[in-house]
Tab-separated table of C-alpha atoms in Angstrom:
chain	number	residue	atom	x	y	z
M	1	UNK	CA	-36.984	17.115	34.724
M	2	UNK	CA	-37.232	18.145	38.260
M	3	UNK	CA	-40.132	17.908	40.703
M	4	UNK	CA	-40.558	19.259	44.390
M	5	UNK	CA	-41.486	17.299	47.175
M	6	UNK	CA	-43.054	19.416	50.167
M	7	UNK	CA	-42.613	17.900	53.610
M	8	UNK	CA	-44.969	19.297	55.726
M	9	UNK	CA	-42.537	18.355	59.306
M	10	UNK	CA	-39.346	19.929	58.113
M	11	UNK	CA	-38.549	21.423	54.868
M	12	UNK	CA	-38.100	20.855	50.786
M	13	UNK	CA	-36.212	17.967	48.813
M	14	UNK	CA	-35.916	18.222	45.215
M	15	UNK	CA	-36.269	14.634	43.245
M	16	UNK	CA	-34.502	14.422	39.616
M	17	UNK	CA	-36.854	12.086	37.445
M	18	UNK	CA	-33.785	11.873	34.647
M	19	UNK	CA	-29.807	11.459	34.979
M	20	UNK	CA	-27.776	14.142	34.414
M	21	UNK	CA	-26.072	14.221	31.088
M	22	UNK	CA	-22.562	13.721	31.061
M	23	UNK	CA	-20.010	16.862	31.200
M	24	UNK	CA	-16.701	16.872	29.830
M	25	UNK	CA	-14.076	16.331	32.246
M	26	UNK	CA	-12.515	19.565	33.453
M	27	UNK	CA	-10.034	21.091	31.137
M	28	UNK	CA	-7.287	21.249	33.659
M	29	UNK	CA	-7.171	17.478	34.264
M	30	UNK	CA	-6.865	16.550	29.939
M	31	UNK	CA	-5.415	17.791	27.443
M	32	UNK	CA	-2.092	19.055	27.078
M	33	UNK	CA	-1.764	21.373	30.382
M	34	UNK	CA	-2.696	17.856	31.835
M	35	UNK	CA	0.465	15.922	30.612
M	36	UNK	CA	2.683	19.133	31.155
M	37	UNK	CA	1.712	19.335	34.694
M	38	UNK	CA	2.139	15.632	35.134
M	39	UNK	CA	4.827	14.493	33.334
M	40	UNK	CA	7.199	17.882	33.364
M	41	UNK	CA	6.169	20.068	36.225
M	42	UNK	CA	4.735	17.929	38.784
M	43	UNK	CA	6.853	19.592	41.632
M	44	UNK	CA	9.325	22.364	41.968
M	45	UNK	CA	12.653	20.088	41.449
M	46	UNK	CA	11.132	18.454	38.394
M	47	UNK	CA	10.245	21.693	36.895
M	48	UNK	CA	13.815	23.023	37.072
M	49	UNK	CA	15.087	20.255	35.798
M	50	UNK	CA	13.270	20.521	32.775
M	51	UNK	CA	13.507	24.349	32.299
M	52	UNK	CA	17.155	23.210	32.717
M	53	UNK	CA	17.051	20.284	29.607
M	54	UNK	CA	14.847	22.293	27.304
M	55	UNK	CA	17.696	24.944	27.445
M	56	UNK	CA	20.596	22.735	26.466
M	57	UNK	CA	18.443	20.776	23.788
M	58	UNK	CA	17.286	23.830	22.225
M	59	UNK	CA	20.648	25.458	21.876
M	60	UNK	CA	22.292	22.040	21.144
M	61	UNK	CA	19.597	21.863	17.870
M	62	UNK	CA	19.615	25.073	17.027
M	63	UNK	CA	23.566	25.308	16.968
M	64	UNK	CA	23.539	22.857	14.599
M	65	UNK	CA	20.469	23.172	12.581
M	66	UNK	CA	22.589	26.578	12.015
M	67	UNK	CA	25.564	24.956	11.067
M	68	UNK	CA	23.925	22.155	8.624
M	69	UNK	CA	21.386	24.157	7.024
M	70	UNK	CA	21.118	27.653	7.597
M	71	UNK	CA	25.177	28.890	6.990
M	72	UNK	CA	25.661	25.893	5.144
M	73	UNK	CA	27.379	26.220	1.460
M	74	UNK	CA	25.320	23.464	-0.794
M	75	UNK	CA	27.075	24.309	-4.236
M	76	UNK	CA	30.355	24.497	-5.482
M	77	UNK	CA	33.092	22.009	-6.425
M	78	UNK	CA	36.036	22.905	-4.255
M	79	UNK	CA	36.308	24.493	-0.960
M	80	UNK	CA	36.566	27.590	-2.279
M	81	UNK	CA	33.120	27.604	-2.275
M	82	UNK	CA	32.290	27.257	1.140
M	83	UNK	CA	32.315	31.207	2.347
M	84	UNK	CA	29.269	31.064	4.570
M	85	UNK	CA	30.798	29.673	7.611
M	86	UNK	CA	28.645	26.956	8.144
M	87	UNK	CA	28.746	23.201	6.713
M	88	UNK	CA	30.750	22.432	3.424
M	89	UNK	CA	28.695	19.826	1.620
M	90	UNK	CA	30.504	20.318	-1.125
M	91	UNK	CA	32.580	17.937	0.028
M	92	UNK	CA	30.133	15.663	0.198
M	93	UNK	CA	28.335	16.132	-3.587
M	94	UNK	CA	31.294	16.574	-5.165
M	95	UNK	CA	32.575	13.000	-4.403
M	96	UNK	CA	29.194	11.416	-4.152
M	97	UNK	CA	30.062	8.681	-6.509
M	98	UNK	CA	33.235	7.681	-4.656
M	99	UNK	CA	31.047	7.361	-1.531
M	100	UNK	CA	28.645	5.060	-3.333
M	101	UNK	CA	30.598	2.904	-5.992
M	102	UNK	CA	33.821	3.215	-4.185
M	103	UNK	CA	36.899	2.908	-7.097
M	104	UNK	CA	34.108	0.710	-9.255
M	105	UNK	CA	34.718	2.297	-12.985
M	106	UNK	CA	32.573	4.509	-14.152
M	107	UNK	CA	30.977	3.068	-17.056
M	108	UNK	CA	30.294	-0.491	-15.383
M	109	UNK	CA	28.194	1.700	-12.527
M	110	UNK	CA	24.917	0.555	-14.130
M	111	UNK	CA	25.691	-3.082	-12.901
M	112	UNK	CA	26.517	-1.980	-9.249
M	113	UNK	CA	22.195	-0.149	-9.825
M	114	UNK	CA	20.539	-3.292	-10.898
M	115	UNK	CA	22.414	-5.184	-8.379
M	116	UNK	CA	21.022	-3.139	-5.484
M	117	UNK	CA	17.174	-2.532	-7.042
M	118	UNK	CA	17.859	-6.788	-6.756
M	119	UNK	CA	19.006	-6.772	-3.623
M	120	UNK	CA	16.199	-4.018	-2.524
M	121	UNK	CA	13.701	-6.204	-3.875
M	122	UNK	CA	14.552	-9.111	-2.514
M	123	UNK	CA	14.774	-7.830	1.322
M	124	UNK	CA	11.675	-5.999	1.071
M	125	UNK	CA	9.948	-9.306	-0.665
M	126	UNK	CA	11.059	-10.914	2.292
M	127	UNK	CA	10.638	-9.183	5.242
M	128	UNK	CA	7.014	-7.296	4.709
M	129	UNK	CA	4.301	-10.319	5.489
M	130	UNK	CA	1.638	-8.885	2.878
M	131	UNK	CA	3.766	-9.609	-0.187
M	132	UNK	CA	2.761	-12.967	-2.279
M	133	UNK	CA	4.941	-15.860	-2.329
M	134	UNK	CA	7.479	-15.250	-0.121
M	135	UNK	CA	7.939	-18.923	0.344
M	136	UNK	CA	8.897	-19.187	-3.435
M	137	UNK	CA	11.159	-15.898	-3.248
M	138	UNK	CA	13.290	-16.945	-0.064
M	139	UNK	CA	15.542	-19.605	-1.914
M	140	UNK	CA	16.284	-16.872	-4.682
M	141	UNK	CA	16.446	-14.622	-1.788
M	142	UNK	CA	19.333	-16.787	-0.623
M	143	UNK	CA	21.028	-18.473	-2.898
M	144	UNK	CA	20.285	-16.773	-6.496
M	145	UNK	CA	20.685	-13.288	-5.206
M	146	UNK	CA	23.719	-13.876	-4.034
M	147	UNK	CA	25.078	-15.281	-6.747
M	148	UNK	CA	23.523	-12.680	-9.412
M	149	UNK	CA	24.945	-10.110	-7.754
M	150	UNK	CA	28.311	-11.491	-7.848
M	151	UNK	CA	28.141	-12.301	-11.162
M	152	UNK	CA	27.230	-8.556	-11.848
M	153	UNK	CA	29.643	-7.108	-9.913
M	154	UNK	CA	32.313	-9.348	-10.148
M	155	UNK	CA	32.393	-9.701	-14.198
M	156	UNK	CA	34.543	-12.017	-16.228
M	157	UNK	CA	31.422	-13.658	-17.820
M	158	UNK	CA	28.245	-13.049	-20.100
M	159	UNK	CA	30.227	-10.671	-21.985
M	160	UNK	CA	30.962	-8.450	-18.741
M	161	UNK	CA	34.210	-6.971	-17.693
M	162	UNK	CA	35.755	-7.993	-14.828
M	163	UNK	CA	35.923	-6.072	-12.237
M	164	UNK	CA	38.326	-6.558	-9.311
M	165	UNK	CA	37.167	-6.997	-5.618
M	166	UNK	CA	40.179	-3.751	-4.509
M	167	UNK	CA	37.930	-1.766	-6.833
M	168	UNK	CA	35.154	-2.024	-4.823
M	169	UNK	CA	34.424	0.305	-1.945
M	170	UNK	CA	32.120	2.838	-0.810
M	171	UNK	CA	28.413	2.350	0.640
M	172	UNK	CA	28.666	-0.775	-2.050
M	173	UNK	CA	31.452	-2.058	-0.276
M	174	UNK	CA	29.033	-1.859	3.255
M	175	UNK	CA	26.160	-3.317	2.338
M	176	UNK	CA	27.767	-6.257	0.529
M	177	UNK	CA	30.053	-7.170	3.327
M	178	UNK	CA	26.805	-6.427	6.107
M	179	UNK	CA	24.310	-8.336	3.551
M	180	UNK	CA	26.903	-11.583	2.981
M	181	UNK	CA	28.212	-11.600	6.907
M	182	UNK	CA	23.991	-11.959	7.836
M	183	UNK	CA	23.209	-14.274	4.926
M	184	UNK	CA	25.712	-16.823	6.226
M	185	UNK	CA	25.975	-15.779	9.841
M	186	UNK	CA	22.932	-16.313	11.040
M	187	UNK	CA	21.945	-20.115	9.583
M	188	UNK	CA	25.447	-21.103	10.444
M	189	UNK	CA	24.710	-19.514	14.038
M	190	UNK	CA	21.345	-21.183	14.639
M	191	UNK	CA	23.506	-25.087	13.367
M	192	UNK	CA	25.828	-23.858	16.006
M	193	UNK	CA	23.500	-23.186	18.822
M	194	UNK	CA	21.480	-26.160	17.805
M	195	UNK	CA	24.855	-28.453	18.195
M	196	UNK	CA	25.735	-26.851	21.138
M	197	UNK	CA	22.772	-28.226	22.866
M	198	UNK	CA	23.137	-31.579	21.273
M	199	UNK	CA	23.734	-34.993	23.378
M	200	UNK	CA	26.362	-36.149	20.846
M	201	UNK	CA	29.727	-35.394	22.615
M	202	UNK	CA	31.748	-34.330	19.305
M	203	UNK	CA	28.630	-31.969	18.302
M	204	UNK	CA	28.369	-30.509	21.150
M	205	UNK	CA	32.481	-30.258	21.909
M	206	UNK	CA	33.022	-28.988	18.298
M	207	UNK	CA	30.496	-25.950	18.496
M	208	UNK	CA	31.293	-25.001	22.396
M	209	UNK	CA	35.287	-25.007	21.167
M	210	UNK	CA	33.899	-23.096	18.056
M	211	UNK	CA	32.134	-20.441	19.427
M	212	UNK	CA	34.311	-19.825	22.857
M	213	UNK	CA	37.256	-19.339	20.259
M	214	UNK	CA	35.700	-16.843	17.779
M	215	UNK	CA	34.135	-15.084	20.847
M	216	UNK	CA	36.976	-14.621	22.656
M	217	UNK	CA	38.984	-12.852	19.655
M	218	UNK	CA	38.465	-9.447	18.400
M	219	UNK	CA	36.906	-8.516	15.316
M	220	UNK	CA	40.104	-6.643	14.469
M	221	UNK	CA	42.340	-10.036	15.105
M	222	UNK	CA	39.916	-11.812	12.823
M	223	UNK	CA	40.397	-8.884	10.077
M	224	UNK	CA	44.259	-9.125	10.266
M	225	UNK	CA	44.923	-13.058	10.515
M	226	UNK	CA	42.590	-13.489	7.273
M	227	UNK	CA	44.673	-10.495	5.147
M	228	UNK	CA	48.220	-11.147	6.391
M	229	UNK	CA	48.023	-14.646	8.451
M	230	UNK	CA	45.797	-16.852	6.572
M	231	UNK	CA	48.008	-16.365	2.852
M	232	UNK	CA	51.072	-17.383	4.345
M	233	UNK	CA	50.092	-20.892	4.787
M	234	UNK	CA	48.530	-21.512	1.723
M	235	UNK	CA	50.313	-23.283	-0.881
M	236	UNK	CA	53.168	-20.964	-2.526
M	237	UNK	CA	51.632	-18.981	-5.544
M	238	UNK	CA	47.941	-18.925	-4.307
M	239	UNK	CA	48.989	-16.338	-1.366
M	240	UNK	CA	46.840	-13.515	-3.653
M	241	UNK	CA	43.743	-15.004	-3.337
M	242	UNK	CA	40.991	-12.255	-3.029
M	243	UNK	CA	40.891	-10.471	0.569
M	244	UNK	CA	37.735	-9.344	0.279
M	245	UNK	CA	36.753	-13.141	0.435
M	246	UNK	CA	38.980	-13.957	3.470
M	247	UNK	CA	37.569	-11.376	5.113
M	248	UNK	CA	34.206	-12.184	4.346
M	249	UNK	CA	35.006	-15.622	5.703
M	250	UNK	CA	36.329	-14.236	9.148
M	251	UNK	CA	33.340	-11.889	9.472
M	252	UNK	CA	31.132	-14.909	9.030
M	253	UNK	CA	33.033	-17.096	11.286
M	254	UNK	CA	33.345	-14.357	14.193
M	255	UNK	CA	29.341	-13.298	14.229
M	256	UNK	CA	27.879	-16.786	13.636
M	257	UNK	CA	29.258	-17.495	17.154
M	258	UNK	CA	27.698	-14.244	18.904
M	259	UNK	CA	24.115	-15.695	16.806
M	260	UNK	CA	24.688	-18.923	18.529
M	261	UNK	CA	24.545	-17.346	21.661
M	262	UNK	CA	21.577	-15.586	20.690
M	263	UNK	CA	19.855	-18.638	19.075
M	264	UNK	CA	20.723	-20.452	22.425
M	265	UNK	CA	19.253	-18.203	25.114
M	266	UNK	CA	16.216	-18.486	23.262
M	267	UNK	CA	16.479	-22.113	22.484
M	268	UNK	CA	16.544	-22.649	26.175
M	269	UNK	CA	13.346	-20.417	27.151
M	270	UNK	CA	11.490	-22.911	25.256
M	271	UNK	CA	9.664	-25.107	27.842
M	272	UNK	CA	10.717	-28.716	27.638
M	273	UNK	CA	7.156	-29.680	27.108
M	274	UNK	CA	6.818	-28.090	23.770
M	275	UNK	CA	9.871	-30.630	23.114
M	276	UNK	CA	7.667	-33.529	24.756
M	277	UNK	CA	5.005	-32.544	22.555
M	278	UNK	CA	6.670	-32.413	19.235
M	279	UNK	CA	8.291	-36.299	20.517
M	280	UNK	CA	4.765	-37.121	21.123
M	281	UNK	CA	3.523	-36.431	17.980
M	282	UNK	CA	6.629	-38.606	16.486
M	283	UNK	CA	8.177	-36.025	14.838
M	284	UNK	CA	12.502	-36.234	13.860
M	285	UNK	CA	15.233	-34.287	15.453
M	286	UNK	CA	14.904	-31.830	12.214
M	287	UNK	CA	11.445	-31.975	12.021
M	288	UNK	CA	10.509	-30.768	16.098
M	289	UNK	CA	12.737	-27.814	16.169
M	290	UNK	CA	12.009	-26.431	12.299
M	291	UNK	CA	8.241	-26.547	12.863
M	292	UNK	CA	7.939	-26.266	17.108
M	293	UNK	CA	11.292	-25.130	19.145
M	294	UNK	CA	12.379	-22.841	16.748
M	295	UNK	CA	9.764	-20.752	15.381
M	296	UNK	CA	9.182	-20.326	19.245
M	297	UNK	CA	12.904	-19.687	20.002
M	298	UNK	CA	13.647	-17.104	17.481
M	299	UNK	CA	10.399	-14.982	17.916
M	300	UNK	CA	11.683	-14.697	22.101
M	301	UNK	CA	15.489	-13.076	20.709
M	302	UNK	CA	14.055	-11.032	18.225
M	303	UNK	CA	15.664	-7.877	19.729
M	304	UNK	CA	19.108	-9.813	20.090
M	305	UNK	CA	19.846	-10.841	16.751
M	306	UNK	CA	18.481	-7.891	15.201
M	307	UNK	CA	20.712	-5.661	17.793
M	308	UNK	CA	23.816	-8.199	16.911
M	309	UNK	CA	22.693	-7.316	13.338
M	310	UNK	CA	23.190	-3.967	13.661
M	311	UNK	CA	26.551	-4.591	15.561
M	312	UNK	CA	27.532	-6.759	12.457
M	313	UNK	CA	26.391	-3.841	10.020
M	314	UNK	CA	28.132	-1.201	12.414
M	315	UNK	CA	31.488	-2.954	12.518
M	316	UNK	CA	32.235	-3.336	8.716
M	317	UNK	CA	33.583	-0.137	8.942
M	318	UNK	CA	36.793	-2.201	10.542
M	319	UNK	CA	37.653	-3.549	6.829
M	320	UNK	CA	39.078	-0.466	6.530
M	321	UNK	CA	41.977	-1.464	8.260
M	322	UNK	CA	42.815	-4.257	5.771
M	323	UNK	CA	43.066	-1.952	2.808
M	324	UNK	CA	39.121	-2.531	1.573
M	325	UNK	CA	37.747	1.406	1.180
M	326	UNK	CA	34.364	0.699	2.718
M	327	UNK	CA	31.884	3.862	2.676
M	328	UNK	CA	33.145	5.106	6.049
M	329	UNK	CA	37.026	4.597	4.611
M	330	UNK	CA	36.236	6.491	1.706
M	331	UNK	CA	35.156	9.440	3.917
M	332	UNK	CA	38.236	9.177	5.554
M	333	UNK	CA	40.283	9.104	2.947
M	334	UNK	CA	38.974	12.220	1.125
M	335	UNK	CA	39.445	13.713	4.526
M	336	UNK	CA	43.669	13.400	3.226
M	337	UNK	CA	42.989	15.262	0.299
M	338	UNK	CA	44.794	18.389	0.660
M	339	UNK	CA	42.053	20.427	-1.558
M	340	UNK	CA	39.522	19.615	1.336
M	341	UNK	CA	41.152	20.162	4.462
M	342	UNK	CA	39.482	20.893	7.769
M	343	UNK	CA	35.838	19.588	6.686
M	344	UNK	CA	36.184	16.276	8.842
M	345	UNK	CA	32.734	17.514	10.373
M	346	UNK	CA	30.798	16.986	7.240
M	347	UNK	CA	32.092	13.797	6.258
M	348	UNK	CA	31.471	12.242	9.525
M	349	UNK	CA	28.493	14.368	9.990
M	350	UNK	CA	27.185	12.833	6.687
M	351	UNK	CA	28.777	9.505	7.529
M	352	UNK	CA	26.219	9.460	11.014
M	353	UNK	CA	23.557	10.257	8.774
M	354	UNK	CA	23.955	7.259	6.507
M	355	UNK	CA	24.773	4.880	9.639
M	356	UNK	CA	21.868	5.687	11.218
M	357	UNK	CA	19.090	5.330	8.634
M	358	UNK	CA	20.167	1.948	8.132
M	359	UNK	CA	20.439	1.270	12.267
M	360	UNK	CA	17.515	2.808	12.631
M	361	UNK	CA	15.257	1.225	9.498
M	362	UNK	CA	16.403	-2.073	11.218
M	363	UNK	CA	15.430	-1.365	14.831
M	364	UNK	CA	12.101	0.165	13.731
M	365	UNK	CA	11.116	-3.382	11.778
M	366	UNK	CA	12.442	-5.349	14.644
M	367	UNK	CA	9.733	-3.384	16.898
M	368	UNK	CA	7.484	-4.010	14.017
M	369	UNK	CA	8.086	-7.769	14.117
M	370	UNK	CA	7.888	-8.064	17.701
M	371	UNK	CA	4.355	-6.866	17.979
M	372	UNK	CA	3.120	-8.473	14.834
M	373	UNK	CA	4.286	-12.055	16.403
M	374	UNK	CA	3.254	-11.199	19.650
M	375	UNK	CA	1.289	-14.429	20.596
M	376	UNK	CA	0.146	-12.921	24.475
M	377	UNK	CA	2.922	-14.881	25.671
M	378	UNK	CA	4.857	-12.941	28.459
């Protein structure tokens, strides 16, 4: 509501008795056109260089949305098949069950399937905060998993054929090697980061000797001394022990010492006085950094162990070298067969794929984790 005000010197002001109500904000400065403006054309350079990336991503993923999907040749059972000019997954369903089981005979599959749903459960029982229990579940998690699993795929007992470790392979082959290197690597690398920054001399010696020598080696070293090496100075007659245990052993050797490292940068952005605190309260060695340095510690490297994780995961591909088919040596050696030559695109193509879901499923929760622990501390 308005209302005039006459002066009788000069002239006419106009009074407002009521606010004005409020307007949307122009549409130029929200919305879409907004955040183009902004964040892609805010000035002549800018703007070419994204007319410039738009090009080269859109023909990049068109090019090869082509190639995997549109030309692509889905059935068939030899390469005969594969007429379209695009991908040849062919070669990728018709040895499906190679990829996953590896050499593992057919009709003991079923074992290799409950072992996983096990294994499934048991990470996802862990790792998501709402599910009951998980107190109860981590011992199985850690020690009867494990061992059920072996029992299942390994045989020789409950009335179950035994099944050889060289028959393993595949995506089976990956995710047991990744799952047993992180099961033991990463308690044995928080021990070793713990001793490493203990005041008794031989602790401390022992793990900085321990971890300097496994870091400084490669992973392929590692791989070779425990398959050719490591038998020849074991007693005469034992020198066929399984390799898929020795090099389980050297994988969990080799990344416990780049967890240590991990463990021990955050170990040391702990402030002393949470240390003080916990020796105030008269709490042990054991009992100050399980229930106050640690929690702390580990929560600050979150994005270090999982990203050494996903080295670990990445890197089992390097059994291959050994002899042990893992799921990207299985790839490669259907890639030999003379039946599918030239379709080393789709097998690594589908190889990626596989890589990356896990990668990225495991970068996703460590993001997840990060904010749900977030405490404000910065």
């Amino acid at each position: 509501m308005t209302r005039t005000i006459e002066n009788s010197v000069t002239d006419t002001h106009i009074v407002r008795d009521d606010p004005i109500a409020p307007r949307p904000a122009p549409a130029a400065e929200t919305g879409v056109g907004k955040w183009l403006r902004t964040r892609l054309f805010s000035s002549p350079i800018n703007s070419v260089i994204t007319l410039v990336l738009l090009y080269l991503v859109v023909r990049s993923v068109w090019a090869v949305f082509s190639w995997a999907f549109l030309n692509a040749s889905w059935l068939g059972d030899s390469s005969a098949a594969c007429t379209s000019g695009g991908a040849c997954w062919p070669f990728v369903t018709s040895r499906i069950g190679q990829l996953v089981y590896g050499f593992y005979p057919e009709v003991e599959r079923w074992r290799v399937a409950v072992a996983f749903v096990i294994w499934l459960l048991s990470v996802v029982w862990i790792l998501v905060p709402r599910m009951p229990k998980r107190l109860l579940v981590l011992p199985f998690a850690l020690i009867g998993m494990p061992i059920i699993n072996l029992i299942l795929l390994r045989g020789g007992v409950f009335g179950l054929e035994s099944v050889l470790t060289r028959q393993w392979g595949g995506l089976m082959l990956t995710l047991t090697v990744a799952t047993i290197g992180m099961l033991f690597a990463i308690p044995l690398g928080v021990l070793l980061a713990l001793g490493r920054q203990s005041k008794m001399p031989l602790v401390h010696g022992f793990c900085v000797v321990f971890i300097e020598l496994w870091r400084g080696i490669p992973m392929i070293t590692v791989l070779f001394t425990a398959s050719t090496i490591f038998p020849l100075f074991m007693p005469h007659g034992s020198a066929e022990g399984d390799k898929l245990l020795r090099a389980l052993i050297g994988i969990v050797m080799f990344w416990s010492a780049y967890f240590a490292e991990v463990v021990r940068a955050g170990l040391q952005a702990v402030p002393n006085g949470q240390v003080e605190a916990g020796k105030a309260l008269c709490l042990g060695y054991w009992k100050r950094n399980a229930l106050i340095v640690l929690p702390q510690a580990l929560k600050l490297v979150i994005p270090g162990l999982v990203s050494t994780a996903i080295q670990l995961f990445k890197d089992t591909s390097l059994v291959t070298i050994i002899g042990l088919f893992d799921f990207l040596g299985v790839i490669k050696a259907g890639l030999t067969d003379s039946a599918w030559m030239g379709y080393a695109a789709e097998g690594y193509a589908f190889a990626a794929l596989i890589y990356w879901i896990f990668c990225f499923s495991m970068s996703r929760y460590s993001l997840w984790l990060e904010r749900r622990v977030d405490t404000g501390r910065r």
